mmCIF file of C-alpha atoms in Angstrom:
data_model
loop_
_atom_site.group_PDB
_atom_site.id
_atom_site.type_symbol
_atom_site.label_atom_id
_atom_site.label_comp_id
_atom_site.label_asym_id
_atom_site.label_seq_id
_atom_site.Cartn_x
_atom_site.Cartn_y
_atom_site.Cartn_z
ATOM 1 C CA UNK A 1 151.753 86.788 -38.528
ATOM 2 C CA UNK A 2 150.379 85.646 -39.381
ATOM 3 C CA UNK A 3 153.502 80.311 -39.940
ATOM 4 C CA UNK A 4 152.708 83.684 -39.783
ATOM 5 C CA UNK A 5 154.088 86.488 -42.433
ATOM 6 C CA UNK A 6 155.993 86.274 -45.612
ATOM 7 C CA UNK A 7 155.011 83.814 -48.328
ATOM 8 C CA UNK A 8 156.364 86.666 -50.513
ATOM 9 C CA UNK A 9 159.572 87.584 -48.926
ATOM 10 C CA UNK A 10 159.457 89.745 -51.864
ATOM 11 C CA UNK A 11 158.640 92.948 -50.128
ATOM 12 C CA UNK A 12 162.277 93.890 -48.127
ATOM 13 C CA UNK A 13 162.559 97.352 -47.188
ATOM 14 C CA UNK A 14 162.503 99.532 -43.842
ATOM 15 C CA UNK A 15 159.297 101.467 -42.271
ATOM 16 C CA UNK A 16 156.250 99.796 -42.263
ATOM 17 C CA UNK A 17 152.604 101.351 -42.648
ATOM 18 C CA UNK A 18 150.539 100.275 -40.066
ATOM 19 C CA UNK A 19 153.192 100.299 -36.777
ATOM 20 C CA UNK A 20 153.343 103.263 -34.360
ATOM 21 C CA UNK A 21 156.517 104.568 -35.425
ATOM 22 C CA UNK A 22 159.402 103.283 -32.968
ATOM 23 C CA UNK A 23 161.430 105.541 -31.682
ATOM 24 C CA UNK A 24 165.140 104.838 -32.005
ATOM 25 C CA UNK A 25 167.950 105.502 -29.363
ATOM 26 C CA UNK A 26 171.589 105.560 -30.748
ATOM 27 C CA UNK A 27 174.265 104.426 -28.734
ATOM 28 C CA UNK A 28 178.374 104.354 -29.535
ATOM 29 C CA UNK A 29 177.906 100.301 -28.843
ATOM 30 C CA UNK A 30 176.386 97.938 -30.710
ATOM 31 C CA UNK A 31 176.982 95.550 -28.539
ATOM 32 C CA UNK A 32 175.545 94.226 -25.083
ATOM 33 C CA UNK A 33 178.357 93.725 -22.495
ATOM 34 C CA UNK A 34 178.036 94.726 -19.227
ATOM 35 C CA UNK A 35 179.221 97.378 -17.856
ATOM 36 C CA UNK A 36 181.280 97.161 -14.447
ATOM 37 C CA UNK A 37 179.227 97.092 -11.360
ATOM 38 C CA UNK A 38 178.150 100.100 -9.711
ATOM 39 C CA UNK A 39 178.672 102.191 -13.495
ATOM 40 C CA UNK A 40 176.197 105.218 -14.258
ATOM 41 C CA UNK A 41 176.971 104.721 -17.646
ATOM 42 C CA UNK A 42 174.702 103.085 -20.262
ATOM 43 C CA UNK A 43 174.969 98.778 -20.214
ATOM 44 C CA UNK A 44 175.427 99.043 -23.799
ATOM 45 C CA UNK A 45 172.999 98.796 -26.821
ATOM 46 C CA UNK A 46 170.832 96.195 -27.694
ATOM 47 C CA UNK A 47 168.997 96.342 -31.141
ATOM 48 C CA UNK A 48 164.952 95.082 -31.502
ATOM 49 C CA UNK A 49 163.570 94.753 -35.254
ATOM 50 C CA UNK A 50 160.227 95.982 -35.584
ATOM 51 C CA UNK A 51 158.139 93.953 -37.735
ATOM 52 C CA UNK A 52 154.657 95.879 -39.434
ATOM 53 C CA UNK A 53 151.939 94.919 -37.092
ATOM 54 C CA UNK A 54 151.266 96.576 -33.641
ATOM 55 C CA UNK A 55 151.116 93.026 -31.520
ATOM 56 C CA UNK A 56 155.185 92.787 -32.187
ATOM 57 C CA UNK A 57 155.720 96.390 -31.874
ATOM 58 C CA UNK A 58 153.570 96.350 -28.607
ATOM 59 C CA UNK A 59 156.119 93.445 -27.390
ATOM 60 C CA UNK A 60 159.290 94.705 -28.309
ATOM 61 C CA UNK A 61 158.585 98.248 -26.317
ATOM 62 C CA UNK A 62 157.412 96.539 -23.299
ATOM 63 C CA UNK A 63 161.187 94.749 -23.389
ATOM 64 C CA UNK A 64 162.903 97.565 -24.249
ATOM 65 C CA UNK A 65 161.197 99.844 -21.504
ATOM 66 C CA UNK A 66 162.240 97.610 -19.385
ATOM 67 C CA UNK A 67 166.044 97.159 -20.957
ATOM 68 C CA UNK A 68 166.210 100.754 -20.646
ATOM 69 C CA UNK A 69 164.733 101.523 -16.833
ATOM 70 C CA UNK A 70 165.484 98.188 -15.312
ATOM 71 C CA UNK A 71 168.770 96.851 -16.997
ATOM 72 C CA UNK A 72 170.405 100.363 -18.563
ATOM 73 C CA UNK A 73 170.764 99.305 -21.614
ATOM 74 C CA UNK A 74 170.124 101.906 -24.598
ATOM 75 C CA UNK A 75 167.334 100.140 -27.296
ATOM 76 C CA UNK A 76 167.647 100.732 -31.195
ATOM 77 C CA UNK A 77 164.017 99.577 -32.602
ATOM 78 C CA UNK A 78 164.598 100.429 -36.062
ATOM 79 C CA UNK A 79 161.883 99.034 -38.382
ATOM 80 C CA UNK A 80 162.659 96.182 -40.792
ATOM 81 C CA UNK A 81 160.300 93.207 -42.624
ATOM 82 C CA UNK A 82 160.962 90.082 -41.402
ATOM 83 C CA UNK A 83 163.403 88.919 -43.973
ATOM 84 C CA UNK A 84 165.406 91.440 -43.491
ATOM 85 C CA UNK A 85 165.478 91.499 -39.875
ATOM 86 C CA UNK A 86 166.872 87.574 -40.111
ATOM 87 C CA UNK A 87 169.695 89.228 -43.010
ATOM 88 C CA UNK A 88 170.289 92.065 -39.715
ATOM 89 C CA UNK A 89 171.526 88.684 -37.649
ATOM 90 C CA UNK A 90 174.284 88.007 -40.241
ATOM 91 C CA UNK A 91 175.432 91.940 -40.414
ATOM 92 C CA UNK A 92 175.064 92.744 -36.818
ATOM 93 C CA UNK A 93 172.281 95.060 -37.558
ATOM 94 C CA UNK A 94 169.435 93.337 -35.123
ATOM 95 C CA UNK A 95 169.985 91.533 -31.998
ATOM 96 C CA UNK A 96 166.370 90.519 -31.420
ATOM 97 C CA UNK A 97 163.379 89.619 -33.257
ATOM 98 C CA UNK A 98 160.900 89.435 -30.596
ATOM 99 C CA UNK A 99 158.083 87.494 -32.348
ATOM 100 C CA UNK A 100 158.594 84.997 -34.959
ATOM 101 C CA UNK A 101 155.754 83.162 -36.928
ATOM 102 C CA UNK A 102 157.105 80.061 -37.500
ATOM 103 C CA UNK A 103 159.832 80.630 -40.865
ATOM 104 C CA UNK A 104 161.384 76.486 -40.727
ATOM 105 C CA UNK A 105 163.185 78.259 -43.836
ATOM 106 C CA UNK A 106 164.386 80.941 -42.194
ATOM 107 C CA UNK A 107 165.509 78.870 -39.181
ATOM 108 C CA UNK A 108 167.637 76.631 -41.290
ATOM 109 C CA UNK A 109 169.038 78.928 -43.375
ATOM 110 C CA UNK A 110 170.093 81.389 -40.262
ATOM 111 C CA UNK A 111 170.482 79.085 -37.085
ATOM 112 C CA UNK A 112 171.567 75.537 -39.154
ATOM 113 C CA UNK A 113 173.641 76.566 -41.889
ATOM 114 C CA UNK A 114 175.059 80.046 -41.316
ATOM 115 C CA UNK A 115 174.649 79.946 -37.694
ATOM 116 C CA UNK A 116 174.162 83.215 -36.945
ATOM 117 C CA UNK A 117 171.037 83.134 -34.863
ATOM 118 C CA UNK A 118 169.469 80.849 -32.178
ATOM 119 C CA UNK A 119 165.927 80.410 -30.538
ATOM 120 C CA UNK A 120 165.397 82.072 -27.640
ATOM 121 C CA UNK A 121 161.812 80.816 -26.198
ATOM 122 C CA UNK A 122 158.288 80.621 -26.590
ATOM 123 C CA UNK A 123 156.652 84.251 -26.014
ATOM 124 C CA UNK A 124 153.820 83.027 -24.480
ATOM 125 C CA UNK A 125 151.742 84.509 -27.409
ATOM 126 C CA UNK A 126 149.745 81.309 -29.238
ATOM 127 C CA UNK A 127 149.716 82.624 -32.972
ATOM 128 C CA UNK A 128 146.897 81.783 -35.272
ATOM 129 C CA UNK A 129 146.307 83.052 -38.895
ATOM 130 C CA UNK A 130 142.913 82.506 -40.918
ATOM 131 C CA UNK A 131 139.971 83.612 -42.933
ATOM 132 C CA UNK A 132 137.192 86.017 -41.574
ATOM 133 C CA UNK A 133 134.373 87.660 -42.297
ATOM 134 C CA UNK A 134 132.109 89.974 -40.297
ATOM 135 C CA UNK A 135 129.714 88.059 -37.922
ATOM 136 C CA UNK A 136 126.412 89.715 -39.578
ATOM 137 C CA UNK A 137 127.666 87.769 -42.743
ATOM 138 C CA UNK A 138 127.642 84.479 -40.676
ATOM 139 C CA UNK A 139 124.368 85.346 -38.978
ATOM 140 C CA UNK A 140 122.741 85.779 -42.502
ATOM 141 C CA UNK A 141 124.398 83.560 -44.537
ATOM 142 C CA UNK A 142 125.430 80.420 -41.779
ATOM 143 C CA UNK A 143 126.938 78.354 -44.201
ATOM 144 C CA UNK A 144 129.045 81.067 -46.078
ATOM 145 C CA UNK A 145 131.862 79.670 -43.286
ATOM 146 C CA UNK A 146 132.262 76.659 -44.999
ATOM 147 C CA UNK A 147 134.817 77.066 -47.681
ATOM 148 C CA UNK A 148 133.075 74.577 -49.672
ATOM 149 C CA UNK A 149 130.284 77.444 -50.214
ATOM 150 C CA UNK A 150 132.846 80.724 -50.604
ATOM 151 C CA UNK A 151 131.907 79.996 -54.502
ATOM 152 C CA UNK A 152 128.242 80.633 -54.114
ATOM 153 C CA UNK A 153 128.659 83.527 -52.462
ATOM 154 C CA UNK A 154 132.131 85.112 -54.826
ATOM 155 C CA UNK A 155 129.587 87.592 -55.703
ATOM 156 C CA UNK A 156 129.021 89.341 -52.469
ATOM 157 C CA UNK A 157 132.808 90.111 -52.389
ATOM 158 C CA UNK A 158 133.322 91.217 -55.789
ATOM 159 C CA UNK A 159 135.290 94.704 -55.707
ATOM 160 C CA UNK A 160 137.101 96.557 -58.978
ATOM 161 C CA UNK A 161 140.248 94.993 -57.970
ATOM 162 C CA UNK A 162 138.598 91.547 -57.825
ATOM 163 C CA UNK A 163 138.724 91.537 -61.846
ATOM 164 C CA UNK A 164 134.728 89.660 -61.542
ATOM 165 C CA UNK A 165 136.083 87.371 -59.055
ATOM 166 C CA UNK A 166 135.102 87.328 -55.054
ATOM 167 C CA UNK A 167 137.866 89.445 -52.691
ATOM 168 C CA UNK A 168 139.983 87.775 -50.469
ATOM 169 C CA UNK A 169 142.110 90.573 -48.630
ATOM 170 C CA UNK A 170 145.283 90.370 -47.687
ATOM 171 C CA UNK A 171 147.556 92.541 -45.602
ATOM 172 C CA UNK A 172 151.237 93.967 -46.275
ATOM 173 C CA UNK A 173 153.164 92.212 -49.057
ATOM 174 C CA UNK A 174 155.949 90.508 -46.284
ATOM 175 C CA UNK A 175 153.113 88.906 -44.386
ATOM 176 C CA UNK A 176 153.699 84.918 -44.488
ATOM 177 C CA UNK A 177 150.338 83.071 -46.192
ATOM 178 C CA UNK A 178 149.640 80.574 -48.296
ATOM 179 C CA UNK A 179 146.611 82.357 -49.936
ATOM 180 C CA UNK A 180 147.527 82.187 -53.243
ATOM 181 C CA UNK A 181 147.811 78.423 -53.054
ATOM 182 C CA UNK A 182 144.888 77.722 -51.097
ATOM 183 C CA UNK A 183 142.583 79.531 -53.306
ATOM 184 C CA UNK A 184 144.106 77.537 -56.634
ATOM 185 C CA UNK A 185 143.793 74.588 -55.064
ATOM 186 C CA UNK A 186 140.824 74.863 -53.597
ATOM 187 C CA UNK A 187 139.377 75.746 -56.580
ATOM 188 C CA UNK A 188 138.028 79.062 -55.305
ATOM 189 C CA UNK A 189 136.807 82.208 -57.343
ATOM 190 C CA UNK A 190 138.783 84.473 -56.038
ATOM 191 C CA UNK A 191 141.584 86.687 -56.534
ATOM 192 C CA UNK A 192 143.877 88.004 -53.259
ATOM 193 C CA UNK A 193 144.240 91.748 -53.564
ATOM 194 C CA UNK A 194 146.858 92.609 -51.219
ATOM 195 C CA UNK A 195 145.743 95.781 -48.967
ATOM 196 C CA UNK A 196 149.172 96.684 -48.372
ATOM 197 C CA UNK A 197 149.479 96.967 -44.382
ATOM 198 C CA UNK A 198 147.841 95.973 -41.050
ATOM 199 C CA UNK A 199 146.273 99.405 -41.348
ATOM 200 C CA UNK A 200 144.041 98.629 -44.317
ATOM 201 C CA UNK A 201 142.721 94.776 -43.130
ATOM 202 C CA UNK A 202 141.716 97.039 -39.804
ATOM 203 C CA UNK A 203 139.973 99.706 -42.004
ATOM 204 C CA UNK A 204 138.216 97.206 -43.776
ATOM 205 C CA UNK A 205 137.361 95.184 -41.189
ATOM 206 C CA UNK A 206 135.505 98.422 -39.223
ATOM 207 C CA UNK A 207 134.055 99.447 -42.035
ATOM 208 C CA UNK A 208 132.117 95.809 -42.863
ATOM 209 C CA UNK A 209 130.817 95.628 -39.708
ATOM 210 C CA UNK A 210 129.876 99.256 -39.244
ATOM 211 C CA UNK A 211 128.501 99.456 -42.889
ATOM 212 C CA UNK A 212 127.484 95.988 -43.124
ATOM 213 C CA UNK A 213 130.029 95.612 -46.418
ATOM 214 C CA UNK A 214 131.068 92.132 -47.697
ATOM 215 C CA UNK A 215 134.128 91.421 -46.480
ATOM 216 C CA UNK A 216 136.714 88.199 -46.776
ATOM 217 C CA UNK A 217 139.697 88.468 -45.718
ATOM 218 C CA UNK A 218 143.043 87.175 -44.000
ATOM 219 C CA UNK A 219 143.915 87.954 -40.254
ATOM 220 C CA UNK A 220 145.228 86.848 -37.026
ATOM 221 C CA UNK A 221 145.079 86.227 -32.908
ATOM 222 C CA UNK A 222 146.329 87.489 -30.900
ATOM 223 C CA UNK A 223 145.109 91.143 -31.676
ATOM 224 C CA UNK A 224 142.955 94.030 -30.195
ATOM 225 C CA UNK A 225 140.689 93.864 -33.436
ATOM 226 C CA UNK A 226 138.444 91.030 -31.895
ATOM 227 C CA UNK A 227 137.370 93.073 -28.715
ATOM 228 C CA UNK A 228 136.055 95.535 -30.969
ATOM 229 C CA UNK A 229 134.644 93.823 -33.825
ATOM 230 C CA UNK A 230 132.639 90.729 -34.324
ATOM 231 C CA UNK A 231 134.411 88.625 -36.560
ATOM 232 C CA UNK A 232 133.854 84.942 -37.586
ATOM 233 C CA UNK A 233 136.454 82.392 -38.898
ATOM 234 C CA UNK A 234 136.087 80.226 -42.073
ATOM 235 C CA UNK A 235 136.529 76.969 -42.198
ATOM 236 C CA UNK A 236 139.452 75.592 -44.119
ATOM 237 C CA UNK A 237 140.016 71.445 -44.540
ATOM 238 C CA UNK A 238 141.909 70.878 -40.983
ATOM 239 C CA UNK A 239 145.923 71.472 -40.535
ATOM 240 C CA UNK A 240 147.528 68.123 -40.192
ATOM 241 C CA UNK A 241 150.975 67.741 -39.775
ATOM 242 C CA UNK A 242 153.042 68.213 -42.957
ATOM 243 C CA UNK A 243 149.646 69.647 -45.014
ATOM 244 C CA UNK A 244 151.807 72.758 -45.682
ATOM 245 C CA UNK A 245 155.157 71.347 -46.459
ATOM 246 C CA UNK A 246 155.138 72.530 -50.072
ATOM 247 C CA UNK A 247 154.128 75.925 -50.479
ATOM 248 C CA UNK A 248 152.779 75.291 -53.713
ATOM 249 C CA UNK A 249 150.390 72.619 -52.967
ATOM 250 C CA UNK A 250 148.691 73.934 -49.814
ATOM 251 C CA UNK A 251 145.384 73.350 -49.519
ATOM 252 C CA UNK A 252 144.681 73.352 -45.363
ATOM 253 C CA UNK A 253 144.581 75.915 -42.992
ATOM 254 C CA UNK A 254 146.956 77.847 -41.106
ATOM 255 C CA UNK A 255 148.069 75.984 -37.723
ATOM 256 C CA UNK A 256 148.182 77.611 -34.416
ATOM 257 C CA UNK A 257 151.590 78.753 -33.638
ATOM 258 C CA UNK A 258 153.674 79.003 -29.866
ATOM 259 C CA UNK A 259 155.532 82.137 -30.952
ATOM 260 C CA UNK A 260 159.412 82.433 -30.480
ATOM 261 C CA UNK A 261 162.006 84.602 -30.167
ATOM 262 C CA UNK A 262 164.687 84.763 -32.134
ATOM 263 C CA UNK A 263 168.234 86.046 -31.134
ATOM 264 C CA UNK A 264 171.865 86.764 -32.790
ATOM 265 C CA UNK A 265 174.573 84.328 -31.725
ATOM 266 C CA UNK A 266 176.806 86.967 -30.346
ATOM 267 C CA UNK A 267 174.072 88.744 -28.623
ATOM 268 C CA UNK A 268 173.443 85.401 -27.025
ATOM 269 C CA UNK A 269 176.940 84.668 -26.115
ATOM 270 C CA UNK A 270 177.749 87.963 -25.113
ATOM 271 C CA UNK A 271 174.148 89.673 -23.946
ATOM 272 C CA UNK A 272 174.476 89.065 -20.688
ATOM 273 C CA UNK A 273 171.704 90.529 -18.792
ATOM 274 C CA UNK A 274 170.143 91.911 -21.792
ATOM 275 C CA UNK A 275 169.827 88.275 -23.450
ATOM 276 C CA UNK A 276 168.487 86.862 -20.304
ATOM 277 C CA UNK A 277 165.487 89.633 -19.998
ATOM 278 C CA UNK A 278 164.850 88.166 -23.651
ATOM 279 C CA UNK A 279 164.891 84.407 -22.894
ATOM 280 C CA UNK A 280 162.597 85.318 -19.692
ATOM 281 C CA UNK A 281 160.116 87.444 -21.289
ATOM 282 C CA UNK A 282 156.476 85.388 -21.301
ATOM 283 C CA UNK A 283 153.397 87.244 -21.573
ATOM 284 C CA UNK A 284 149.565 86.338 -22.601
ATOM 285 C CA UNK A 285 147.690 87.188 -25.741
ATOM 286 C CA UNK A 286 145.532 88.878 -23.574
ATOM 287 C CA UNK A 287 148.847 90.993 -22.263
ATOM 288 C CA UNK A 288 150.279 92.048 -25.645
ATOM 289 C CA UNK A 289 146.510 93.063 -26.977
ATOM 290 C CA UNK A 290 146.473 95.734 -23.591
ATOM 291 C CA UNK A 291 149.282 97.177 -24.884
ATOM 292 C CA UNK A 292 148.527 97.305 -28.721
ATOM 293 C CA UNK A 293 145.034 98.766 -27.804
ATOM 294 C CA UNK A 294 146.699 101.646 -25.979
ATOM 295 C CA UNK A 295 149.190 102.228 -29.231
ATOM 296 C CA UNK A 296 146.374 101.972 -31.523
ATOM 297 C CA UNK A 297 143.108 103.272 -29.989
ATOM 298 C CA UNK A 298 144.303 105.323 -26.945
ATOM 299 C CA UNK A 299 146.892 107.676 -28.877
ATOM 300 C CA UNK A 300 149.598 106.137 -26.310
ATOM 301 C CA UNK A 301 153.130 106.205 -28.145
ATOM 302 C CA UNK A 302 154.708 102.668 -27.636
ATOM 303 C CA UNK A 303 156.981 103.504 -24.498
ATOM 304 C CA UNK A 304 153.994 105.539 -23.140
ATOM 305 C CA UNK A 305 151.607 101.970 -23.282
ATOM 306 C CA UNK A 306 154.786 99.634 -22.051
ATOM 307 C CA UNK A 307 154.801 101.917 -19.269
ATOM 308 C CA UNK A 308 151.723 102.011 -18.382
ATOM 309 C CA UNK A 309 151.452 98.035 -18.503
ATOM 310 C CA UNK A 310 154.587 97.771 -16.435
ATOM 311 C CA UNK A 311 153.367 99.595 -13.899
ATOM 312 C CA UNK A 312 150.002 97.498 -13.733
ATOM 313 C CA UNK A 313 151.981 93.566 -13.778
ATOM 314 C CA UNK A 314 154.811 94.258 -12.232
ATOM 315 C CA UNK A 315 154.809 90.208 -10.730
ATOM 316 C CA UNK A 316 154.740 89.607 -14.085
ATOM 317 C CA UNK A 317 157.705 91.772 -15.394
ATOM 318 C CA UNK A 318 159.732 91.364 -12.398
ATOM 319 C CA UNK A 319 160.182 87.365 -13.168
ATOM 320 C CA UNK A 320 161.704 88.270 -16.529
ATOM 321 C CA UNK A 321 164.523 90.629 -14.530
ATOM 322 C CA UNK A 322 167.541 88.514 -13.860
ATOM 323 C CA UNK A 323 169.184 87.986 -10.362
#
């Protein structure tokens, strides 16, 4: 996420809370050649980063299922932050990040300069970060999602981490946002208290609604969360073009995002089949939320819910398989 996750690019480190646990498969290749036609043995290995929040992880095992069962490749999903998962293109640690939330730093640093990496398509996932509260909020206080009124309200969302300010939650430390700047510059009284993981925002976020609680905080489509929970989005001065160039000095909100891949250089030169299933994968917000649902909600592991959307969309899939 969620432009989308890591303003603070401070947080590096494996495991995240708040993902499903992926499993990981080891194989004696790191790379992806193909094997020779007609071979029983694996294609070769082809290593997804998992990123913390269950809309990536509910991609990347929906591509690896179908790496492993359609293509033969063995899948390596260990879990890494985003920044590190870019560093994993330069050491041959990760072939694929599967959803990518903008990063123009991270693009020129990693595909301009070192050229190491290279875009590998829109998902088909439109990415959209913002501000929310709970929708009883909104229905008794309708201007409270106006940001020009967050003051007159700070009270509401006053917590003992808030030191007498208002609450406005974030989620784990390597999530990209600019809410630090915005609520400087906008002059807000407020303090962001970082939750630490996707896990918490979607604690808190059950809990308002369920308890009626006060509750501001930062979050972002596509995910299963809105299906469940009535949620309503503050409104920030409009995204225009350039609004967000300087990190410092943002004061609009997020902008909706067509969500990429991003790929290794010598996974793309050398892939073969295994790159082109990656290119080709294109799925709908609506798609990836299935599967996170089943991860989350249903007690489905991650290859159990990629299996069981697989076998529901299989036009779908089967476009992504190359000839």
């Amino acid at each position: 996420m969620k432009i989308r996750l890591l303003a603070g690019l401070l947080a590096l480190g494996l495991a995240a809370v708040g993902c499903g646990g992926a499993k990981v498969e080891t194989s004696p290749s790191s790379s992806a050649a193909p094997a020779a036609s007609g071979s029983s043995a694996a294609t070769g290995t082809v290593k997804i980063a998992i990123n913390p929040w269950v809309g990536y992880e509910a991609s990347a095992n929906v591509v690896a299922y179908l790496l492993k069962n359609e293509l033969r490749y063995n899948v390596e999903l260990p879990e890494i932050k985003e920044q590190l998962a870019w560093e994993g293109f330069e050491t041959g640690d990760v072939d694929v990040i599967i959803e990518n939330w903008g990063h123009p730093d991270l693009k020129k640093k990693f595909i301009e300069e070192k050229k190491v990496a290279v875009e590998a398509g829109s998902t088909g996932n439109k990415g959209i970060i913002g501000w929310y509260v709970p929708k009883w909020m909104a229905d008794k206080y309708p201007d409270i999602t106006d940001y020009k009124n967050l003051n007159k309200y700070a009270s509401l969302f006053k917590t003992s981490e808030s030191g007498g300010k208002g609450q406005l939650l974030d989620g784990d430390p390597s999530y990209v946002t600019n809410d630090e700047a915005l609520v400087k510059n906008l002059k807000l009284n407020y303090k962001v208290v970082t939750g630490g993981s996707e896990a918490a925002l979607l604690k808190s976020a059950t809990q308002a609604q369920e308890q009626q609680k006060a509750l501001l905080f930062y979050f972002w489509t596509p995910h299963w969360l809105f299906d469940k929970v009535d949620l309503v989005r503050v409104n920030l001065p409009a995204w225009t073009d350039g609004c967000d160039a300087d990190p410092k000095k943002v004061a609009c909100d997020y902008p909706e995002m067509d969500l990429d891949k991003i790929v290794s250089k010598k996974f793309a030169d050398t892939g073969g089949k295994a790159y082109e299933l990656v290119k080709n994968f294109s799925w709908t917000n609506e798609d990836q939320n299935a599967v996170a649902n089943d991860m989350t909600n249903n007690g489905m592991t991650g290859e159990q819910a990629a299996k069981k959307w697989i076998e529901a969309n299989t036009a779908k899939w089967q476009a992504w398989i190359p000839k």
